[in-house]
mmCIF file of C-alpha atoms and ligand atoms in Angstrom:
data_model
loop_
_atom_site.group_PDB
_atom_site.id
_atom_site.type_symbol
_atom_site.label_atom_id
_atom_site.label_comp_id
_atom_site.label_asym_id
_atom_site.label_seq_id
_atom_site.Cartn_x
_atom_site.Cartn_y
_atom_site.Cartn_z
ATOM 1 C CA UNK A 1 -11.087 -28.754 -38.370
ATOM 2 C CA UNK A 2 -10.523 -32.036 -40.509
ATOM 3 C CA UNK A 3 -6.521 -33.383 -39.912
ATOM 4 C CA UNK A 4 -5.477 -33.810 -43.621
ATOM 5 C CA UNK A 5 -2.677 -36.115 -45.233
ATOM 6 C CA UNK A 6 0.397 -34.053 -45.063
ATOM 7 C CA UNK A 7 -0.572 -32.207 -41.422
ATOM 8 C CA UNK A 8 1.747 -32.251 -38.609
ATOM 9 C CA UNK A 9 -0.392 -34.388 -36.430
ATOM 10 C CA UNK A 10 -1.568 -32.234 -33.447
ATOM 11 C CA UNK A 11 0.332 -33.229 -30.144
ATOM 12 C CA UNK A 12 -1.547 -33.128 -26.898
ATOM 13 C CA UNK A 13 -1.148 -34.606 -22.894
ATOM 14 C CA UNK A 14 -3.239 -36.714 -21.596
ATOM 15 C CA UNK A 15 -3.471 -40.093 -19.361
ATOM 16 C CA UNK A 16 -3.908 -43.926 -20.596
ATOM 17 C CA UNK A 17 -3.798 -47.103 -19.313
ATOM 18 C CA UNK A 18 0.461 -46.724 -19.987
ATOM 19 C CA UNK A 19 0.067 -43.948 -18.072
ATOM 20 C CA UNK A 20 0.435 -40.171 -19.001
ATOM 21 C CA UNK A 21 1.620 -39.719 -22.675
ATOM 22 C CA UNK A 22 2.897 -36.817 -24.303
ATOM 23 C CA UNK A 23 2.030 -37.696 -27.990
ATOM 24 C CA UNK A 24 4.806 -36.350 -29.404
ATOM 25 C CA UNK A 25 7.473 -37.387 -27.511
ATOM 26 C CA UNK A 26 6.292 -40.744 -26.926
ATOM 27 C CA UNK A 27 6.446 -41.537 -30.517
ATOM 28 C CA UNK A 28 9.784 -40.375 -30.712
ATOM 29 C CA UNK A 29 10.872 -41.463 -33.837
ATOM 30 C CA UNK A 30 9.164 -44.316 -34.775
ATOM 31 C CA UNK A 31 5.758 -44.560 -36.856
ATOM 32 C CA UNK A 32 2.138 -44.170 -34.632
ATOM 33 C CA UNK A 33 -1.211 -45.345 -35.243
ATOM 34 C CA UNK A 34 -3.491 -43.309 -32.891
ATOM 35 C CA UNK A 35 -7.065 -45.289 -33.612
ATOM 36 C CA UNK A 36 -10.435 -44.260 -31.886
ATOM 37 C CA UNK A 37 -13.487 -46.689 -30.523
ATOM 38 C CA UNK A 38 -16.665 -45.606 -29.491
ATOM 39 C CA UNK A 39 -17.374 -47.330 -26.307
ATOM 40 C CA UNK A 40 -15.862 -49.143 -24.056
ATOM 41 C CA UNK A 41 -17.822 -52.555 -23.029
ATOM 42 C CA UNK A 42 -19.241 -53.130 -26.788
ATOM 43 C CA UNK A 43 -18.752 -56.103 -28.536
ATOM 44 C CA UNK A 44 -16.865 -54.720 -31.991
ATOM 45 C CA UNK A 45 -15.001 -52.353 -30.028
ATOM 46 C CA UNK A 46 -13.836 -55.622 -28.141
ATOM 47 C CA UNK A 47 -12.729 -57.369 -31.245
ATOM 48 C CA UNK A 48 -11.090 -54.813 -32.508
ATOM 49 C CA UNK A 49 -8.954 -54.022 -29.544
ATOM 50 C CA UNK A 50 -7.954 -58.037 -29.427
ATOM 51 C CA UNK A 51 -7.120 -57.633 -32.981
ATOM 52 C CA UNK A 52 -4.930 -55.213 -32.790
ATOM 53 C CA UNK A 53 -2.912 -56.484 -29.067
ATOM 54 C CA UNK A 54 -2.613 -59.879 -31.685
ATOM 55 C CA UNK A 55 -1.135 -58.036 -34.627
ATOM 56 C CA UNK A 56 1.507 -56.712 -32.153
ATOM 57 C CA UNK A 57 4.444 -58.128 -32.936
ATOM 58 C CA UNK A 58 4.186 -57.125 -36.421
ATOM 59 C CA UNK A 59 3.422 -53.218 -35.722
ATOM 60 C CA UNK A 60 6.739 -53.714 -33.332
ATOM 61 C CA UNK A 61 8.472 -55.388 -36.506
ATOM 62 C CA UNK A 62 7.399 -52.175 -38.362
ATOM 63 C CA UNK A 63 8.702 -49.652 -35.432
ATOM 64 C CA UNK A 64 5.131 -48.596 -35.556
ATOM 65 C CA UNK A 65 3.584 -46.935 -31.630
ATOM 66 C CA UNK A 66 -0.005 -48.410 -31.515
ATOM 67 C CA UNK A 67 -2.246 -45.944 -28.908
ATOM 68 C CA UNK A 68 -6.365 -46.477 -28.821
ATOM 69 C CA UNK A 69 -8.942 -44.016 -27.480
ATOM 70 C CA UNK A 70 -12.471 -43.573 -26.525
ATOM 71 C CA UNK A 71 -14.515 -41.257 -24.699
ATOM 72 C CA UNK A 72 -14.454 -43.690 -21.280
ATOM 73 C CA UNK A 73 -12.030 -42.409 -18.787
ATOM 74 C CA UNK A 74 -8.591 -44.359 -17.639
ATOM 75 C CA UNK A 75 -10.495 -46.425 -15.129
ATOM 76 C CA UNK A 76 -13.004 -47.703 -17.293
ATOM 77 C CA UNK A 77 -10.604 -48.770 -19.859
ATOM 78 C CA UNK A 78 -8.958 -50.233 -16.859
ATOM 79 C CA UNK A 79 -11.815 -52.316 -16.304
ATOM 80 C CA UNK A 80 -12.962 -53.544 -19.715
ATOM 81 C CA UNK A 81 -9.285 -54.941 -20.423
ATOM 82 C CA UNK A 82 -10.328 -58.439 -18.539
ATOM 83 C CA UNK A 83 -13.273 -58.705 -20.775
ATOM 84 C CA UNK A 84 -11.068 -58.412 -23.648
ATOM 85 C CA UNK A 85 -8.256 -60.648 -22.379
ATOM 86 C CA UNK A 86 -11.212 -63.324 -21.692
ATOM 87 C CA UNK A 87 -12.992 -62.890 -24.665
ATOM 88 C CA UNK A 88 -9.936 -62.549 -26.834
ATOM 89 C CA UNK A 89 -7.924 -64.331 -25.508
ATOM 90 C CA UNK A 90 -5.215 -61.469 -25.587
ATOM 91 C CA UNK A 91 -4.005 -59.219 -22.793
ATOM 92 C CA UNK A 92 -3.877 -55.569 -24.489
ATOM 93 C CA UNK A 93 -0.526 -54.729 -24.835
ATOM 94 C CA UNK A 94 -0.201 -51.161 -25.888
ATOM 95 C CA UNK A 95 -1.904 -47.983 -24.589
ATOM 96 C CA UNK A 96 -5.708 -46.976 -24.289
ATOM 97 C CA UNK A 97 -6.302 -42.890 -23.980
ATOM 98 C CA UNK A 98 -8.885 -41.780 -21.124
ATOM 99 C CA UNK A 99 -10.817 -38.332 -22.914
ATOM 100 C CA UNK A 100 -13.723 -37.871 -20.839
ATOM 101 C CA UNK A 101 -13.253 -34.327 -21.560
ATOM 102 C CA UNK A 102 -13.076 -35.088 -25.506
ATOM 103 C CA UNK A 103 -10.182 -32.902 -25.775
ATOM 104 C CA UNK A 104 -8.392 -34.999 -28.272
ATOM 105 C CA UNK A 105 -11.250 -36.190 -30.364
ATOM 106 C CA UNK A 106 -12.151 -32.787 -30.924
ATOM 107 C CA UNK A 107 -8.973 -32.099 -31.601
ATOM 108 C CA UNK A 108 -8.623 -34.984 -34.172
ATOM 109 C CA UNK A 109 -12.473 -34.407 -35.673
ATOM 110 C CA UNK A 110 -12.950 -37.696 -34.269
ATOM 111 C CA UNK A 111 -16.653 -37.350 -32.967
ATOM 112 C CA UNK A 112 -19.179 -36.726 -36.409
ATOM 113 C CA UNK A 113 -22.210 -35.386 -34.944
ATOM 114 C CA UNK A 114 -24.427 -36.474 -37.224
ATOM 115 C CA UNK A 115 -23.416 -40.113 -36.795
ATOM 116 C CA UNK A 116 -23.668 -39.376 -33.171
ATOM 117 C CA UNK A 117 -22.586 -36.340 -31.196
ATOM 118 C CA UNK A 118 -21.267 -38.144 -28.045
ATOM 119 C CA UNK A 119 -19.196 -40.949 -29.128
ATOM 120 C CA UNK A 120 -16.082 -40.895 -31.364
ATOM 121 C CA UNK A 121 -16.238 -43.018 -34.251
ATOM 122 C CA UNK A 122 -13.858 -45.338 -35.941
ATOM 123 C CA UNK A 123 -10.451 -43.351 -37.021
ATOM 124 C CA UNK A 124 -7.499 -44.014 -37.557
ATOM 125 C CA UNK A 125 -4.610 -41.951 -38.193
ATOM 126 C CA UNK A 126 -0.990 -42.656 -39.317
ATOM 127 C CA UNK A 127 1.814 -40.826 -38.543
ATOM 128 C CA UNK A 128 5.094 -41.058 -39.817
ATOM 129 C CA UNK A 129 8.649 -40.434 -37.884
ATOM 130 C CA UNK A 130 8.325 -36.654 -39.169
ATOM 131 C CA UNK A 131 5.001 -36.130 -37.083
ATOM 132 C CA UNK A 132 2.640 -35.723 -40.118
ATOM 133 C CA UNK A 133 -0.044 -38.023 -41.128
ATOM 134 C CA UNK A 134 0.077 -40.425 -43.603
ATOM 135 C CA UNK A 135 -3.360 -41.934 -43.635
ATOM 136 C CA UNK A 136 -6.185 -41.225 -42.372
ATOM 137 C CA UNK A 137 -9.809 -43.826 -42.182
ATOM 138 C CA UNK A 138 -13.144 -43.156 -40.625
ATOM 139 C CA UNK A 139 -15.636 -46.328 -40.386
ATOM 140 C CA UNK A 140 -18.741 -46.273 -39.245
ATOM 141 C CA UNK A 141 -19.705 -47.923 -35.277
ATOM 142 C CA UNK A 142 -21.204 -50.807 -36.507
ATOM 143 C CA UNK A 143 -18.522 -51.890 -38.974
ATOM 144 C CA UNK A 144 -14.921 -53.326 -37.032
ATOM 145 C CA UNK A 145 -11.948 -52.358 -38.931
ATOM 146 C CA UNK A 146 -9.898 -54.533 -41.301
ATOM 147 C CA UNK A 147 -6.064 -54.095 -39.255
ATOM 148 C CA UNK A 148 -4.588 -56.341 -41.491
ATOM 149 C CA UNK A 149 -5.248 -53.507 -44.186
ATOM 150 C CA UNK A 150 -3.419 -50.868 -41.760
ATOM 151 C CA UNK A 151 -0.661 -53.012 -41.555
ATOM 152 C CA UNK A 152 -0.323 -53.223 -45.872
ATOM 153 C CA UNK A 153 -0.869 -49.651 -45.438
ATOM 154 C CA UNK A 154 2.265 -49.491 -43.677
ATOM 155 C CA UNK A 155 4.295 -51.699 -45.521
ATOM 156 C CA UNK A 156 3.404 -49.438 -48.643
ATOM 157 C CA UNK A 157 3.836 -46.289 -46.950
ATOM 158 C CA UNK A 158 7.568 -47.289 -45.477
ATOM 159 C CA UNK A 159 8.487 -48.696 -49.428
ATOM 160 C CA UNK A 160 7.889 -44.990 -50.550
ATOM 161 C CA UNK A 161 9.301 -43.452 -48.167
ATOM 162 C CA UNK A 162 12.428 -45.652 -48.371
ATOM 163 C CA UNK A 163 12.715 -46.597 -51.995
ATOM 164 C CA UNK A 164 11.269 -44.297 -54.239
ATOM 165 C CA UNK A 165 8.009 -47.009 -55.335
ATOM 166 C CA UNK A 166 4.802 -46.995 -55.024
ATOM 167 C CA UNK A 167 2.126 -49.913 -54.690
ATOM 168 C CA UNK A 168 -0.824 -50.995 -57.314
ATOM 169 C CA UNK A 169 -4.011 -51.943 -57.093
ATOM 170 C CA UNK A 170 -4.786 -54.542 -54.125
ATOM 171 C CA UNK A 171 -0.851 -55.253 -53.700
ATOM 172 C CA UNK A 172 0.492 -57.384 -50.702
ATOM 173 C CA UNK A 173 3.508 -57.839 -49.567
ATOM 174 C CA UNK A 174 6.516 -59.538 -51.999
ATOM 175 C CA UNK A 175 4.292 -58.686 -54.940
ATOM 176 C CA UNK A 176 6.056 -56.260 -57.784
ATOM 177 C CA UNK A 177 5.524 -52.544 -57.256
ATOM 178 C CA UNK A 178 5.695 -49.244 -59.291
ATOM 179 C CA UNK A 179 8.172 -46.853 -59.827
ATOM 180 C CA UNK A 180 7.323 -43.692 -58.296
ATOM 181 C CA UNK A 181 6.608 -41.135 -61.214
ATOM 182 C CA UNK A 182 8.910 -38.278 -59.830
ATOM 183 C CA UNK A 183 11.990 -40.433 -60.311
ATOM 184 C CA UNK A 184 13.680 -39.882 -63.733
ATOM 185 C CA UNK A 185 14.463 -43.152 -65.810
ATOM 186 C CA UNK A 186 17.861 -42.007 -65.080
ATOM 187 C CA UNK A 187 18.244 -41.838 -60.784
ATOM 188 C CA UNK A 188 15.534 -44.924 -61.822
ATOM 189 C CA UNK A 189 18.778 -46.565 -63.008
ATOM 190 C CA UNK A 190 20.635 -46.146 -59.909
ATOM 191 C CA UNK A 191 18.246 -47.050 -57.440
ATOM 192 C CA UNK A 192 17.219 -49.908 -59.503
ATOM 193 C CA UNK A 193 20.290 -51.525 -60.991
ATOM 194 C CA UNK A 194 18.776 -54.681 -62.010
ATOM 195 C CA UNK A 195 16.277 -52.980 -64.393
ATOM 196 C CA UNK A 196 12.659 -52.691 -64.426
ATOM 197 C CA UNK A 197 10.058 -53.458 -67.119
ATOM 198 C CA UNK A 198 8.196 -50.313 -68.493
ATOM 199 C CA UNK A 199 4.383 -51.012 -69.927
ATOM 200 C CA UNK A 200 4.061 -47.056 -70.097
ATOM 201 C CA UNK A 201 6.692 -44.734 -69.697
ATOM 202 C CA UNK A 202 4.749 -43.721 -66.791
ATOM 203 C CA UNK A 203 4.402 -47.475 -65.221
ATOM 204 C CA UNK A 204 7.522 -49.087 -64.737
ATOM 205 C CA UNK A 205 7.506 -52.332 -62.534
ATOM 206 C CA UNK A 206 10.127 -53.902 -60.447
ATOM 207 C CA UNK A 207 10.314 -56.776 -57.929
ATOM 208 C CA UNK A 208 10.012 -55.028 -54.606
ATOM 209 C CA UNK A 209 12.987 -53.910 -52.676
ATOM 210 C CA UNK A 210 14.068 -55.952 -49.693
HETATM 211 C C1 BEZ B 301 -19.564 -51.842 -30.840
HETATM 212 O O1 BEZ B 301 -18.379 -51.680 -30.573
HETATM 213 O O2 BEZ B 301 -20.055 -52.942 -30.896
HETATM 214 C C2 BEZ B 301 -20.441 -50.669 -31.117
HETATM 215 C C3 BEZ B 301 -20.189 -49.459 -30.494
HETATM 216 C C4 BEZ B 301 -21.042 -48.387 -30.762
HETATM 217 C C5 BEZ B 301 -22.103 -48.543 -31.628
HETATM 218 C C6 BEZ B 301 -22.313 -49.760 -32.279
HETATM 219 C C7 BEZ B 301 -21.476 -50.830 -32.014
#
């Protein structure tokens, strides 16, 4: 069945090139992005996984787990990461599931039959520190994600869940945000003591929070 925002996100075993992970426990309590590729040894699968062992640091920044997966087992992951480091020029630097068996991309609804009924094809899932997921994206094979979007995702996502806003249209990082519409004008007033401008009583802007 389709994993929807709000669901716990389903925990499972299995091995990676980090060796084995138990999903669950290795996030602990940080943030996740489990991700899925179709193939190993294809070229936008190749970018993509260089993108994301570049954009590192910043997931780390973020106390966000990065973990990719594909159909290929351990070993051939295990053998495609030189390509990538060559190609890249980027060593990956955070875990690749083996699911030969496609237990976890069934699990996940990760493998769309009608797009192809072998290969998974391009999702991504967040999770927050309470296990349930946050986002979720499918793109087609043929189109490499945008991580940098993932990562303004993420910035959004930890705003709301630490100070009560929410972010418009297109926003980036340092630009004004919205005040969420649950929060009264008056616990508005002592989260935000500094005021906020109101062009609707439903959209009030501030400067966003440090
Ligand atoms: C790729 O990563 O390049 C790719 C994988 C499967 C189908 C199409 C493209």
């Amino acid at each position: 069945m389709a994993i929807r925002l709000g669901d716990i996100a389903p925990d499972f075993t299995a091995e990676s090139t980090a060796g084995t992970i138990r999903f669950h426990e290795w996030l602990g309590s940080s943030w996740g992005i489990l991700f899925s590729h179709p193939k190993d040894f294809t070229p936008v699968c190749t970018t993509e996984l260089g993108a994301v062992a570049k954009l590192k640091p910043e997931f780390d920044k973020r106390n966000v787990k990065v973990v990719g997966l594909s159909v290929d087992s351990v070993a051939d992951h295990d053998r495609w990461k030189g390509d990538i480091e060559e190609t890249q020029g980027v060593g990956l630097n955070f875990p690749l599931l083996g699911d030969p068996d496609r237990k976890i991309s069934q699990l996940y609804d990760m493998i769309h039959p009608n797009a192809n009924d072998t290969l998974t094809v391009r999702s991504v899932f967040v999770i927050g520190p309470d296990k349930k997921v946050k986002l979720t994206i499918t793109y087609p094979a043929s189109t490499g994600r945008n991580f940098d979007e993932i990562l303004r995702v993420i910035d959004s996502l930890q705003l709301t869940a630490q100070h009560s806003v929410a972010t418009p249209v297109n926003w980036q990082h340092g630009q004004d945000v919205i005040i969420v519409p649950s929060l009264s004008d008056e616990d508005a007033k002592k989260k935000f003591p500094g005021g906020w401008k109101t062009l609707k009583p439903y959209l009030r802007v501030v400067p966003q929070p440090k």
